[in-house]
PDB file of C-alpha atoms and ligand atoms in Angstrom:
ATOM      1  CA  UNK Z 607       5.512  84.197 -49.310  1.00  0.00           C
ATOM      2  CA  UNK Z 608       5.072  85.274 -52.858  1.00  0.00           C
ATOM      3  CA  UNK Z 609       7.455  88.452 -52.829  1.00  0.00           C
ATOM      4  CA  UNK Z 610       9.979  87.876 -55.768  1.00  0.00           C
ATOM      5  CA  UNK Z 611       9.467  90.066 -58.936  1.00  0.00           C
ATOM      6  CA  UNK Z 612      11.592  89.801 -62.024  1.00  0.00           C
ATOM      7  CA  UNK Z 613      11.842  93.017 -64.146  1.00  0.00           C
ATOM      8  CA  UNK Z 614      12.490  91.657 -67.655  1.00  0.00           C
ATOM      9  CA  UNK Z 615      12.545  92.597 -71.269  1.00  0.00           C
ATOM     10  CA  UNK Z 616      15.074  91.099 -73.870  1.00  0.00           C
ATOM     11  CA  UNK Z 617      15.207  94.475 -75.517  1.00  0.00           C
ATOM     12  CA  UNK Z 618      18.134  96.679 -74.238  1.00  0.00           C
ATOM     13  CA  UNK Z 619      17.750 100.087 -72.722  1.00  0.00           C
ATOM     14  CA  UNK Z 620      13.985 100.050 -72.049  1.00  0.00           C
ATOM     15  CA  UNK Z 621      14.430 101.129 -68.450  1.00  0.00           C
ATOM     16  CA  UNK Z 622      14.642  97.843 -66.462  1.00  0.00           C
ATOM     17  CA  UNK Z 623      17.558  98.889 -64.307  1.00  0.00           C
ATOM     18  CA  UNK Z 624      16.115 102.396 -63.739  1.00  0.00           C
ATOM     19  CA  UNK Z 625      12.840 100.818 -62.766  1.00  0.00           C
ATOM     20  CA  UNK Z 626      14.569  98.393 -60.376  1.00  0.00           C
ATOM     21  CA  UNK Z 627      16.600 100.993 -58.636  1.00  0.00           C
ATOM     22  CA  UNK Z 628      13.843 103.563 -58.203  1.00  0.00           C
ATOM     23  CA  UNK Z 629      11.209 101.207 -57.307  1.00  0.00           C
ATOM     24  CA  UNK Z 630      13.471  99.768 -54.627  1.00  0.00           C
ATOM     25  CA  UNK Z 631      14.226 103.065 -53.156  1.00  0.00           C
ATOM     26  CA  UNK Z 632      10.573 104.073 -53.225  1.00  0.00           C
ATOM     27  CA  UNK Z 633       9.450 100.863 -51.431  1.00  0.00           C
ATOM     28  CA  UNK Z 634      11.970 101.423 -48.703  1.00  0.00           C
ATOM     29  CA  UNK Z 635      11.689 105.297 -48.431  1.00  0.00           C
ATOM     30  CA  UNK Z 636       8.044 105.688 -48.735  1.00  0.00           C
ATOM     31  CA  UNK Z 637       6.660 102.246 -47.742  1.00  0.00           C
ATOM     32  CA  UNK Z 638       9.125 101.123 -45.088  1.00  0.00           C
ATOM     33  CA  UNK Z 639       9.623  97.813 -46.851  1.00  0.00           C
ATOM     34  CA  UNK Z 640      12.728  95.562 -46.617  1.00  0.00           C
ATOM     35  CA  UNK Z 641      14.106  95.339 -50.191  1.00  0.00           C
ATOM     36  CA  UNK Z 642      16.616  93.065 -51.872  1.00  0.00           C
ATOM     37  CA  UNK Z 643      17.616  93.891 -55.353  1.00  0.00           C
ATOM     38  CA  UNK Z 644      19.386  91.134 -57.300  1.00  0.00           C
ATOM     39  CA  UNK Z 645      21.600  92.168 -60.164  1.00  0.00           C
ATOM     40  CA  UNK Z 646      21.839  89.366 -62.571  1.00  0.00           C
ATOM     41  CA  UNK Z 647      23.271  91.245 -65.447  1.00  0.00           C
ATOM     42  CA  UNK Z 648      26.974  91.014 -66.211  1.00  0.00           C
ATOM     43  CA  UNK Z 649      26.803  94.852 -67.077  1.00  0.00           C
ATOM     44  CA  UNK Z 650      26.482  95.286 -63.211  1.00  0.00           C
ATOM     45  CA  UNK Z 651      24.365  98.575 -63.965  1.00  0.00           C
ATOM     46  CA  UNK Z 652      22.191  98.126 -60.873  1.00  0.00           C
ATOM     47  CA  UNK Z 653      25.238  97.524 -58.708  1.00  0.00           C
ATOM     48  CA  UNK Z 654      26.936 100.681 -59.785  1.00  0.00           C
ATOM     49  CA  UNK Z 655      23.522 102.718 -59.779  1.00  0.00           C
ATOM     50  CA  UNK Z 656      23.326 101.717 -56.186  1.00  0.00           C
ATOM     51  CA  UNK Z 657      26.456 103.122 -55.533  1.00  0.00           C
ATOM     52  CA  UNK Z 658      28.677 100.156 -55.337  1.00  0.00           C
ATOM     53  CA  UNK Z 659      32.018  99.889 -56.906  1.00  0.00           C
ATOM     54  CA  UNK Z 660      31.494  96.681 -59.097  1.00  0.00           C
ATOM     55  CA  UNK Z 661      35.061  96.074 -59.638  1.00  0.00           C
ATOM     56  CA  UNK Z 662      36.025  95.999 -56.133  1.00  0.00           C
ATOM     57  CA  UNK Z 663      33.511  93.421 -54.883  1.00  0.00           C
ATOM     58  CA  UNK Z 664      34.595  90.832 -52.615  1.00  0.00           C
ATOM     59  CA  UNK Z 665      31.776  88.505 -53.730  1.00  0.00           C
ATOM     60  CA  UNK Z 666      29.213  88.797 -56.076  1.00  0.00           C
ATOM     61  CA  UNK Z 667      26.229  86.782 -57.642  1.00  0.00           C
ATOM     62  CA  UNK Z 668      28.619  84.902 -59.699  1.00  0.00           C
ATOM     63  CA  UNK Z 669      30.059  83.259 -56.478  1.00  0.00           C
ATOM     64  CA  UNK Z 670      26.565  82.342 -55.262  1.00  0.00           C
ATOM     65  CA  UNK Z 671      25.595  80.741 -58.681  1.00  0.00           C
ATOM     66  CA  UNK Z 672      28.952  79.051 -59.306  1.00  0.00           C
ATOM     67  CA  UNK Z 673      30.804  78.531 -56.194  1.00  0.00           C
ATOM     68  CA  UNK Z 674      27.724  77.813 -53.842  1.00  0.00           C
ATOM     69  CA  UNK Z 675      28.597  80.736 -51.719  1.00  0.00           C
ATOM     70  CA  UNK Z 676      25.989  81.615 -49.301  1.00  0.00           C
ATOM     71  CA  UNK Z 677      23.881  84.308 -50.504  1.00  0.00           C
ATOM     72  CA  UNK Z 678      24.064  86.302 -47.260  1.00  0.00           C
ATOM     73  CA  UNK Z 679      27.853  86.464 -47.555  1.00  0.00           C
ATOM     74  CA  UNK Z 680      27.481  88.190 -50.949  1.00  0.00           C
ATOM     75  CA  UNK Z 681      24.754  90.768 -50.101  1.00  0.00           C
ATOM     76  CA  UNK Z 682      25.820  94.352 -49.545  1.00  0.00           C
ATOM     77  CA  UNK Z 683      23.691  97.515 -48.493  1.00  0.00           C
ATOM     78  CA  UNK Z 684      23.520 100.322 -50.882  1.00  0.00           C
ATOM     79  CA  UNK Z 685      24.958 103.273 -49.133  1.00  0.00           C
ATOM     80  CA  UNK Z 686      22.876 105.772 -51.064  1.00  0.00           C
ATOM     81  CA  UNK Z 687      19.413 104.025 -51.238  1.00  0.00           C
ATOM     82  CA  UNK Z 688      19.154 101.817 -48.191  1.00  0.00           C
ATOM     83  CA  UNK Z 689      18.233  98.603 -49.844  1.00  0.00           C
ATOM     84  CA  UNK Z 690      20.231  95.471 -49.953  1.00  0.00           C
ATOM     85  CA  UNK Z 691      21.817  94.280 -53.119  1.00  0.00           C
ATOM     86  CA  UNK Z 692      23.186  90.911 -54.496  1.00  0.00           C
ATOM     87  CA  UNK Z 693      25.733  92.631 -56.658  1.00  0.00           C
ATOM     88  CA  UNK Z 694      27.088  91.748 -59.984  1.00  0.00           C
ATOM     89  CA  UNK Z 695      30.059  92.478 -62.497  1.00  0.00           C
ATOM     90  CA  UNK Z 696      31.329  91.063 -65.613  1.00  0.00           C
ATOM     91  CA  UNK Z 697      32.533  87.717 -63.886  1.00  0.00           C
ATOM     92  CA  UNK Z 698      28.859  86.878 -64.484  1.00  0.00           C
ATOM     93  CA  UNK Z 699      29.316  86.787 -68.208  1.00  0.00           C
ATOM     94  CA  UNK Z 700      31.369  83.470 -67.776  1.00  0.00           C
ATOM     95  CA  UNK Z 701      28.832  81.925 -65.568  1.00  0.00           C
ATOM     96  CA  UNK Z 702      26.432  81.465 -68.431  1.00  0.00           C
ATOM     97  CA  UNK Z 703      28.917  79.142 -70.113  1.00  0.00           C
ATOM     98  CA  UNK Z 704      29.994  77.549 -66.682  1.00  0.00           C
ATOM     99  CA  UNK Z 705      26.296  76.973 -65.755  1.00  0.00           C
ATOM    100  CA  UNK Z 706      25.804  74.591 -68.784  1.00  0.00           C
ATOM    101  CA  UNK Z 707      27.598  71.782 -66.886  1.00  0.00           C
ATOM    102  CA  UNK Z 708      25.484  72.040 -64.022  1.00  0.00           C
ATOM    103  CA  UNK Z 709      22.471  69.837 -63.098  1.00  0.00           C
ATOM    104  CA  UNK Z 710      19.372  71.945 -62.458  1.00  0.00           C
ATOM    105  CA  UNK Z 711      21.096  74.820 -63.955  1.00  0.00           C
ATOM    106  CA  UNK Z 712      17.996  76.812 -64.364  1.00  0.00           C
ATOM    107  CA  UNK Z 713      17.238  76.714 -60.665  1.00  0.00           C
ATOM    108  CA  UNK Z 714      20.478  77.986 -59.099  1.00  0.00           C
ATOM    109  CA  UNK Z 715      19.184  81.367 -58.398  1.00  0.00           C
ATOM    110  CA  UNK Z 716      15.764  79.985 -57.013  1.00  0.00           C
ATOM    111  CA  UNK Z 717      17.776  77.864 -54.565  1.00  0.00           C
ATOM    112  CA  UNK Z 718      19.800  80.688 -53.455  1.00  0.00           C
ATOM    113  CA  UNK Z 719      17.067  83.096 -52.948  1.00  0.00           C
ATOM    114  CA  UNK Z 720      14.950  80.573 -50.986  1.00  0.00           C
ATOM    115  CA  UNK Z 721      17.653  81.042 -48.046  1.00  0.00           C
ATOM    116  CA  UNK Z 722      16.906  84.839 -47.638  1.00  0.00           C
ATOM    117  CA  UNK Z 723      13.347  85.344 -49.250  1.00  0.00           C
ATOM    118  CA  UNK Z 724      11.834  85.229 -45.736  1.00  0.00           C
ATOM    119  CA  UNK Z 725      14.014  88.267 -44.638  1.00  0.00           C
ATOM    120  CA  UNK Z 726      12.492  90.623 -47.210  1.00  0.00           C
ATOM    121  CA  UNK Z 727       9.068  92.209 -48.046  1.00  0.00           C
ATOM    122  CA  UNK Z 728       9.954  92.437 -51.623  1.00  0.00           C
ATOM    123  CA  UNK Z 729      12.870  91.070 -53.871  1.00  0.00           C
ATOM    124  CA  UNK Z 730      13.377  92.695 -57.311  1.00  0.00           C
ATOM    125  CA  UNK Z 731      15.562  90.966 -59.844  1.00  0.00           C
ATOM    126  CA  UNK Z 732      17.217  93.116 -62.684  1.00  0.00           C
ATOM    127  CA  UNK Z 733      17.889  91.053 -65.937  1.00  0.00           C
ATOM    128  CA  UNK Z 734      20.305  91.441 -68.721  1.00  0.00           C
ATOM    129  CA  UNK Z 735      18.798  92.201 -72.253  1.00  0.00           C
ATOM    130  CA  UNK Z 736      18.589  88.708 -73.447  1.00  0.00           C
ATOM    131  CA  UNK Z 737      16.556  85.638 -72.987  1.00  0.00           C
ATOM    132  CA  UNK Z 738      19.703  83.855 -71.785  1.00  0.00           C
ATOM    133  CA  UNK Z 739      20.352  81.266 -69.088  1.00  0.00           C
ATOM    134  CA  UNK Z 740      20.723  84.053 -66.593  1.00  0.00           C
ATOM    135  CA  UNK Z 741      17.405  85.284 -67.467  1.00  0.00           C
ATOM    136  CA  UNK Z 742      15.874  81.888 -67.157  1.00  0.00           C
ATOM    137  CA  UNK Z 743      17.356  81.642 -63.705  1.00  0.00           C
ATOM    138  CA  UNK Z 744      15.537  84.900 -62.788  1.00  0.00           C
ATOM    139  CA  UNK Z 745      12.288  83.643 -64.372  1.00  0.00           C
ATOM    140  CA  UNK Z 746      12.429  80.394 -62.463  1.00  0.00           C
ATOM    141  CA  UNK Z 747      13.139  82.139 -59.176  1.00  0.00           C
ATOM    142  CA  UNK Z 748      10.220  84.644 -59.459  1.00  0.00           C
ATOM    143  CA  UNK Z 749       6.714  84.743 -58.412  1.00  0.00           C
ATOM    144  CA  UNK Z 750       5.869  87.645 -60.477  1.00  0.00           C
ATOM    145  CA  UNK Z 751       7.019  89.371 -63.730  1.00  0.00           C
ATOM    146  CA  UNK Z 752       7.068  93.085 -64.588  1.00  0.00           C
ATOM    147  CA  UNK Z 753       7.728  94.183 -68.050  1.00  0.00           C
ATOM    148  CA  UNK Z 754       8.954  97.632 -68.767  1.00  0.00           C
ATOM    149  CA  UNK Z 755       8.146  98.890 -72.112  1.00  0.00           C
ATOM    150  CA  UNK Z 756       9.281 101.833 -74.232  1.00  0.00           C
ATOM    151  CA  UNK Z 757       6.194 102.941 -76.296  1.00  0.00           C
ATOM    152  CA  UNK Z 758       7.893 102.857 -79.750  1.00  0.00           C
ATOM    153  CA  UNK Z 759       7.247 100.884 -82.962  1.00  0.00           C
ATOM    154  CA  UNK Z 760       9.075  97.611 -82.282  1.00  0.00           C
ATOM    155  CA  UNK Z 761       7.902  97.385 -78.730  1.00  0.00           C
ATOM    156  CA  UNK Z 762       4.883  95.152 -79.426  1.00  0.00           C
ATOM    157  CA  UNK Z 763       6.842  92.797 -81.544  1.00  0.00           C
ATOM    158  CA  UNK Z 764       9.142  92.169 -78.821  1.00  0.00           C
ATOM    159  CA  UNK Z 765       6.507  91.738 -76.197  1.00  0.00           C
ATOM    160  CA  UNK Z 766       5.067  88.964 -78.058  1.00  0.00           C
ATOM    161  CA  UNK Z 767       8.364  87.153 -78.122  1.00  0.00           C
ATOM    162  CA  UNK Z 768       8.684  87.700 -74.542  1.00  0.00           C
ATOM    163  CA  UNK Z 769       5.089  86.546 -73.707  1.00  0.00           C
ATOM    164  CA  UNK Z 770       5.800  83.365 -75.577  1.00  0.00           C
ATOM    165  CA  UNK Z 771       8.996  82.677 -73.570  1.00  0.00           C
ATOM    166  CA  UNK Z 772       6.924  83.282 -70.311  1.00  0.00           C
ATOM    167  CA  UNK Z 773       4.253  80.929 -71.504  1.00  0.00           C
ATOM    168  CA  UNK Z 774       6.952  78.366 -72.098  1.00  0.00           C
ATOM    169  CA  UNK Z 775       8.488  79.165 -68.702  1.00  0.00           C
ATOM    170  CA  UNK Z 776       5.094  78.582 -67.004  1.00  0.00           C
ATOM    171  CA  UNK Z 777       4.628  75.221 -68.662  1.00  0.00           C
ATOM    172  CA  UNK Z 778       8.154  73.950 -68.134  1.00  0.00           C
ATOM    173  CA  UNK Z 779      10.035  75.466 -65.277  1.00  0.00           C
ATOM    174  CA  UNK Z 780       7.760  77.635 -63.195  1.00  0.00           C
ATOM    175  CA  UNK Z 781       3.999  76.957 -63.217  1.00  0.00           C
ATOM    176  CA  UNK Z 782       3.418  79.589 -60.515  1.00  0.00           C
ATOM    177  CA  UNK Z 783       4.981  82.633 -62.436  1.00  0.00           C
ATOM    178  CA  UNK Z 784       2.181  85.304 -62.598  1.00  0.00           C
ATOM    179  CA  UNK Z 785       2.163  88.378 -64.630  1.00  0.00           C
ATOM    180  CA  UNK Z 786       2.159  91.621 -62.615  1.00  0.00           C
ATOM    181  CA  UNK Z 787       2.094  94.170 -65.281  1.00  0.00           C
ATOM    182  CA  UNK Z 788       3.460  96.133 -68.139  1.00  0.00           C
ATOM    183  CA  UNK Z 789       5.021  99.431 -67.287  1.00  0.00           C
ATOM    184  CA  UNK Z 790       5.268 102.163 -69.969  1.00  0.00           C
ATOM    185  CA  UNK Z 791       8.755 103.966 -69.595  1.00  0.00           C
ATOM    186  CA  UNK Z 792      10.164 106.982 -70.891  1.00  0.00           C
ATOM    187  CA  UNK Z 793       6.690 107.892 -72.076  1.00  0.00           C
ATOM    188  CA  UNK Z 794       6.178 111.232 -73.840  1.00  0.00           C
ATOM    189  CA  UNK Z 795       2.534 112.042 -73.699  1.00  0.00           C
ATOM    190  CA  UNK Z 796       2.972 114.513 -76.537  1.00  0.00           C
ATOM    191  CA  UNK Z 797       4.523 112.025 -79.069  1.00  0.00           C
ATOM    192  CA  UNK Z 798       1.988 110.561 -81.388  1.00  0.00           C
ATOM    193  CA  UNK Z 799       3.533 107.201 -81.908  1.00  0.00           C
ATOM    194  CA  UNK Z 800       4.055 106.730 -78.073  1.00  0.00           C
ATOM    195  CA  UNK Z 801       0.275 107.626 -77.615  1.00  0.00           C
ATOM    196  CA  UNK Z 802      -0.561 105.093 -80.538  1.00  0.00           C
ATOM    197  CA  UNK Z 803       1.519 102.271 -79.083  1.00  0.00           C
ATOM    198  CA  UNK Z 804       0.303 103.007 -75.356  1.00  0.00           C
ATOM    199  CA  UNK Z 805      -3.322 102.630 -76.956  1.00  0.00           C
ATOM    200  CA  UNK Z 806      -2.692  99.431 -78.350  1.00  0.00           C
ATOM    201  CA  UNK Z 807      -1.018  97.989 -75.284  1.00  0.00           C
ATOM    202  CA  UNK Z 808      -4.049  99.042 -73.361  1.00  0.00           C
ATOM    203  CA  UNK Z 809      -6.395  97.476 -75.813  1.00  0.00           C
ATOM    204  CA  UNK Z 810      -4.521  94.069 -75.740  1.00  0.00           C
ATOM    205  CA  UNK Z 811      -3.611  93.986 -72.228  1.00  0.00           C
ATOM    206  CA  UNK Z 812      -6.373  96.095 -70.434  1.00  0.00           C
ATOM    207  CA  UNK Z 813      -5.604  96.470 -66.721  1.00  0.00           C
ATOM    208  CA  UNK Z 814      -2.495  94.388 -67.013  1.00  0.00           C
ATOM    209  CA  UNK Z 815      -0.809  97.797 -68.088  1.00  0.00           C
ATOM    210  CA  UNK Z 816       0.029  99.637 -64.834  1.00  0.00           C
ATOM    211  CA  UNK Z 817      -2.038 102.711 -64.463  1.00  0.00           C
ATOM    212  CA  UNK Z 818       1.138 104.766 -63.752  1.00  0.00           C
ATOM    213  CA  UNK Z 819       3.539 105.539 -66.472  1.00  0.00           C
ATOM    214  CA  UNK Z 820       7.077 106.735 -66.275  1.00  0.00           C
ATOM    215  CA  UNK Z 821       7.763 110.163 -68.137  1.00  0.00           C
ATOM    216  CA  UNK Z 822      11.155 110.747 -69.690  1.00  0.00           C
ATOM    217  CA  UNK Z 823      12.951 112.548 -67.132  1.00  0.00           C
ATOM    218  CA  UNK Z 824      16.589 114.124 -66.866  1.00  0.00           C
ATOM    219  CA  UNK Z 825      16.714 113.294 -63.102  1.00  0.00           C
ATOM    220  CA  UNK Z 826      16.166 109.458 -63.709  1.00  0.00           C
ATOM    221  CA  UNK Z 827      19.003 109.575 -66.264  1.00  0.00           C
ATOM    222  CA  UNK Z 828      21.507 111.366 -64.162  1.00  0.00           C
ATOM    223  CA  UNK Z 829      21.178 109.838 -60.766  1.00  0.00           C
ATOM    224  CA  UNK Z 830      23.251 106.705 -61.730  1.00  0.00           C
ATOM    225  CA  UNK Z 831      26.321 108.891 -62.104  1.00  0.00           C
ATOM    226  CA  UNK Z 832      25.986 109.746 -58.509  1.00  0.00           C
ATOM    227  CA  UNK Z 833      25.550 106.203 -57.535  1.00  0.00           C
ATOM    228  CA  UNK Z 834      22.130 106.878 -56.523  1.00  0.00           C
ATOM    229  CA  UNK Z 835      18.615 107.198 -57.761  1.00  0.00           C
ATOM    230  CA  UNK Z 836      16.164 110.011 -58.568  1.00  0.00           C
ATOM    231  CA  UNK Z 837      13.855 108.803 -55.721  1.00  0.00           C
ATOM    232  CA  UNK Z 838      16.803 109.128 -53.317  1.00  0.00           C
ATOM    233  CA  UNK Z 839      18.330 112.377 -54.580  1.00  0.00           C
ATOM    234  CA  UNK Z 840      15.303 114.414 -55.706  1.00  0.00           C
ATOM    235  CA  UNK Z 841      12.085 112.704 -54.497  1.00  0.00           C
ATOM    236  CA  UNK Z 842      10.005 115.822 -55.809  1.00  0.00           C
ATOM    237  CA  UNK Z 843      11.107 115.483 -59.305  1.00  0.00           C
ATOM    238  CA  UNK Z 844       8.660 114.230 -61.891  1.00  0.00           C
ATOM    239  CA  UNK Z 845      10.557 110.948 -62.524  1.00  0.00           C
ATOM    240  CA  UNK Z 846      10.960 110.181 -58.872  1.00  0.00           C
ATOM    241  CA  UNK Z 847       7.236 110.958 -58.126  1.00  0.00           C
ATOM    242  CA  UNK Z 848       5.929 108.605 -60.916  1.00  0.00           C
ATOM    243  CA  UNK Z 849       8.127 105.656 -59.294  1.00  0.00           C
ATOM    244  CA  UNK Z 850       6.737 106.638 -55.797  1.00  0.00           C
ATOM    245  CA  UNK Z 851       3.128 106.186 -57.177  1.00  0.00           C
ATOM    246  CA  UNK Z 852       4.297 103.078 -59.092  1.00  0.00           C
ATOM    247  CA  UNK Z 853       5.447 101.630 -55.647  1.00  0.00           C
ATOM    248  CA  UNK Z 854       1.916 102.273 -54.329  1.00  0.00           C
ATOM    249  CA  UNK Z 855       0.279 100.649 -57.212  1.00  0.00           C
ATOM    250  CA  UNK Z 856       2.526  97.619 -57.141  1.00  0.00           C
ATOM    251  CA  UNK Z 857       2.086  97.051 -53.452  1.00  0.00           C
ATOM    252  CA  UNK Z 858      -1.729  97.119 -54.092  1.00  0.00           C
ATOM    253  CA  UNK Z 859      -1.425  94.520 -57.041  1.00  0.00           C
ATOM    254  CA  UNK Z 860       0.474  92.394 -54.902  1.00  0.00           C
ATOM    255  CA  UNK Z 861      -1.938  92.430 -52.140  1.00  0.00           C
ATOM    256  CA  UNK Z 862      -4.827  91.638 -54.686  1.00  0.00           C
ATOM    257  CA  UNK Z 863      -2.785  88.810 -56.058  1.00  0.00           C
ATOM    258  CA  UNK Z 864      -2.128  87.184 -52.727  1.00  0.00           C
TER     259      UNK Z 864
HETATM  260  P1  LIG M2047      19.861  97.241 -70.396  1.00  0.00           P
HETATM  261  O1  LIG M2047      18.972  96.355 -71.244  1.00  0.00           O
HETATM  262  O2  LIG M2047      21.218  97.630 -71.150  1.00  0.00           O
HETATM  263  O3  LIG M2047      20.117  96.610 -69.110  1.00  0.00           O
HETATM  264  P2  LIG M2047      17.904  98.719 -69.213  1.00  0.00           P
HETATM  265  O4  LIG M2047      16.582  98.143 -69.887  1.00  0.00           O
HETATM  266  O5  LIG M2047      18.316  98.487 -67.874  1.00  0.00           O
HETATM  267  O6  LIG M2047      19.074  98.699 -70.199  1.00  0.00           O
HETATM  268  P3  LIG M2047      18.226 101.531 -68.324  1.00  0.00           P
HETATM  269  O7  LIG M2047      19.534 101.297 -68.146  1.00  0.00           O
HETATM  270  O8  LIG M2047      17.403 101.552 -67.097  1.00  0.00           O
HETATM  271  O9  LIG M2047      17.684 100.349 -69.259  1.00  0.00           O
HETATM  272  O10 LIG M2047      17.956 102.759 -69.277  1.00  0.00           O
HETATM  273  C1  LIG M2047      18.597 102.898 -70.402  1.00  0.00           C
HETATM  274  C2  LIG M2047      18.950 104.461 -70.454  1.00  0.00           C
HETATM  275  O11 LIG M2047      17.981 105.264 -70.445  1.00  0.00           O
HETATM  276  C3  LIG M2047      19.896 104.881 -69.337  1.00  0.00           C
HETATM  277  O12 LIG M2047      20.885 105.820 -69.716  1.00  0.00           O
HETATM  278  C4  LIG M2047      18.820 105.561 -68.329  1.00  0.00           C
HETATM  279  O13 LIG M2047      19.465 106.388 -67.421  1.00  0.00           O
HETATM  280  C5  LIG M2047      17.873 106.025 -69.154  1.00  0.00           C
HETATM  281  N1  LIG M2047      16.432 106.188 -68.820  1.00  0.00           N
HETATM  282  C6  LIG M2047      15.820 105.161 -68.356  1.00  0.00           C
HETATM  283  N2  LIG M2047      14.608 105.547 -67.889  1.00  0.00           N
HETATM  284  C7  LIG M2047      14.526 106.778 -68.249  1.00  0.00           C
HETATM  285  C8  LIG M2047      13.418 107.864 -68.075  1.00  0.00           C
HETATM  286  N3  LIG M2047      12.194 107.643 -67.666  1.00  0.00           N
HETATM  287  N4  LIG M2047      13.886 109.207 -68.576  1.00  0.00           N
HETATM  288  C9  LIG M2047      15.047 109.350 -69.125  1.00  0.00           C
HETATM  289  N5  LIG M2047      15.870 108.475 -69.164  1.00  0.00           N
HETATM  290  C10 LIG M2047      15.749 107.389 -68.743  1.00  0.00           C
HETATM  291 MG1  LIG M2048      19.831  97.300 -67.341  1.00  0.00          MG
END
């Protein structure tokens, strides 16, 4: 089953984690899907945003990657958003270096997720803002790639680098990796630059750009401080509504790609 989606952009602060958490909540709440979130960022923002105390974890993705812990022993349930999560914290920063000595180091996450992927309808992986060994593990494990983009001046430049990496990944590590789409985040329809960049994106990538875009919305930014998501706390808010629509568009795309 092809159900693993990596949310990736080496640029920081473009809305990767916000997208993973709200999309996951939307898929559970609206579409009754079984969802696993994989936090592979040492910042552990997805873990905290799912209402889990990252410094109090018994086990984390680190133990799975480095100590060969069974992935089911590390997975916990988000109390606020009802999806499962393979959590992370700063221990994972060391994994980058420790992994270097492993054989098949780019495939550690893939191997781990193979144990549980059949238990879920969708698995979403949240990446750190770098093209590191952790990100390579995520790209090796995934079937599909989703790229959140903030429509600003440097966005397209970063996208070219990322697409080159993806092409390299496809030829070396994961020939089955498919592009699911580009998501415009924090999109301000009244900002001229945003409109221009968005138009360029659509011109270059056509229907690979998700029809739904995510507006800049206070609720989306506030929710993590409550250990939850806008979709869970305030599903009627503009930000939550856009992620609920995105969940529908994503399921449609997955179906078409099957
Ligand atoms: P990093 O690269 O550090 O992991 P990221 O790509 O995961 O960052 P987020 O953490 O999701 O990005 O978002 C960066 C900041 O912008 C956060 O404070 C988040 O709450 C806020 N944010 C994200 N999306 C929106 C939005 N649509 N409207 C308003 N604020 C947003
Ligand atoms: Mg993040």
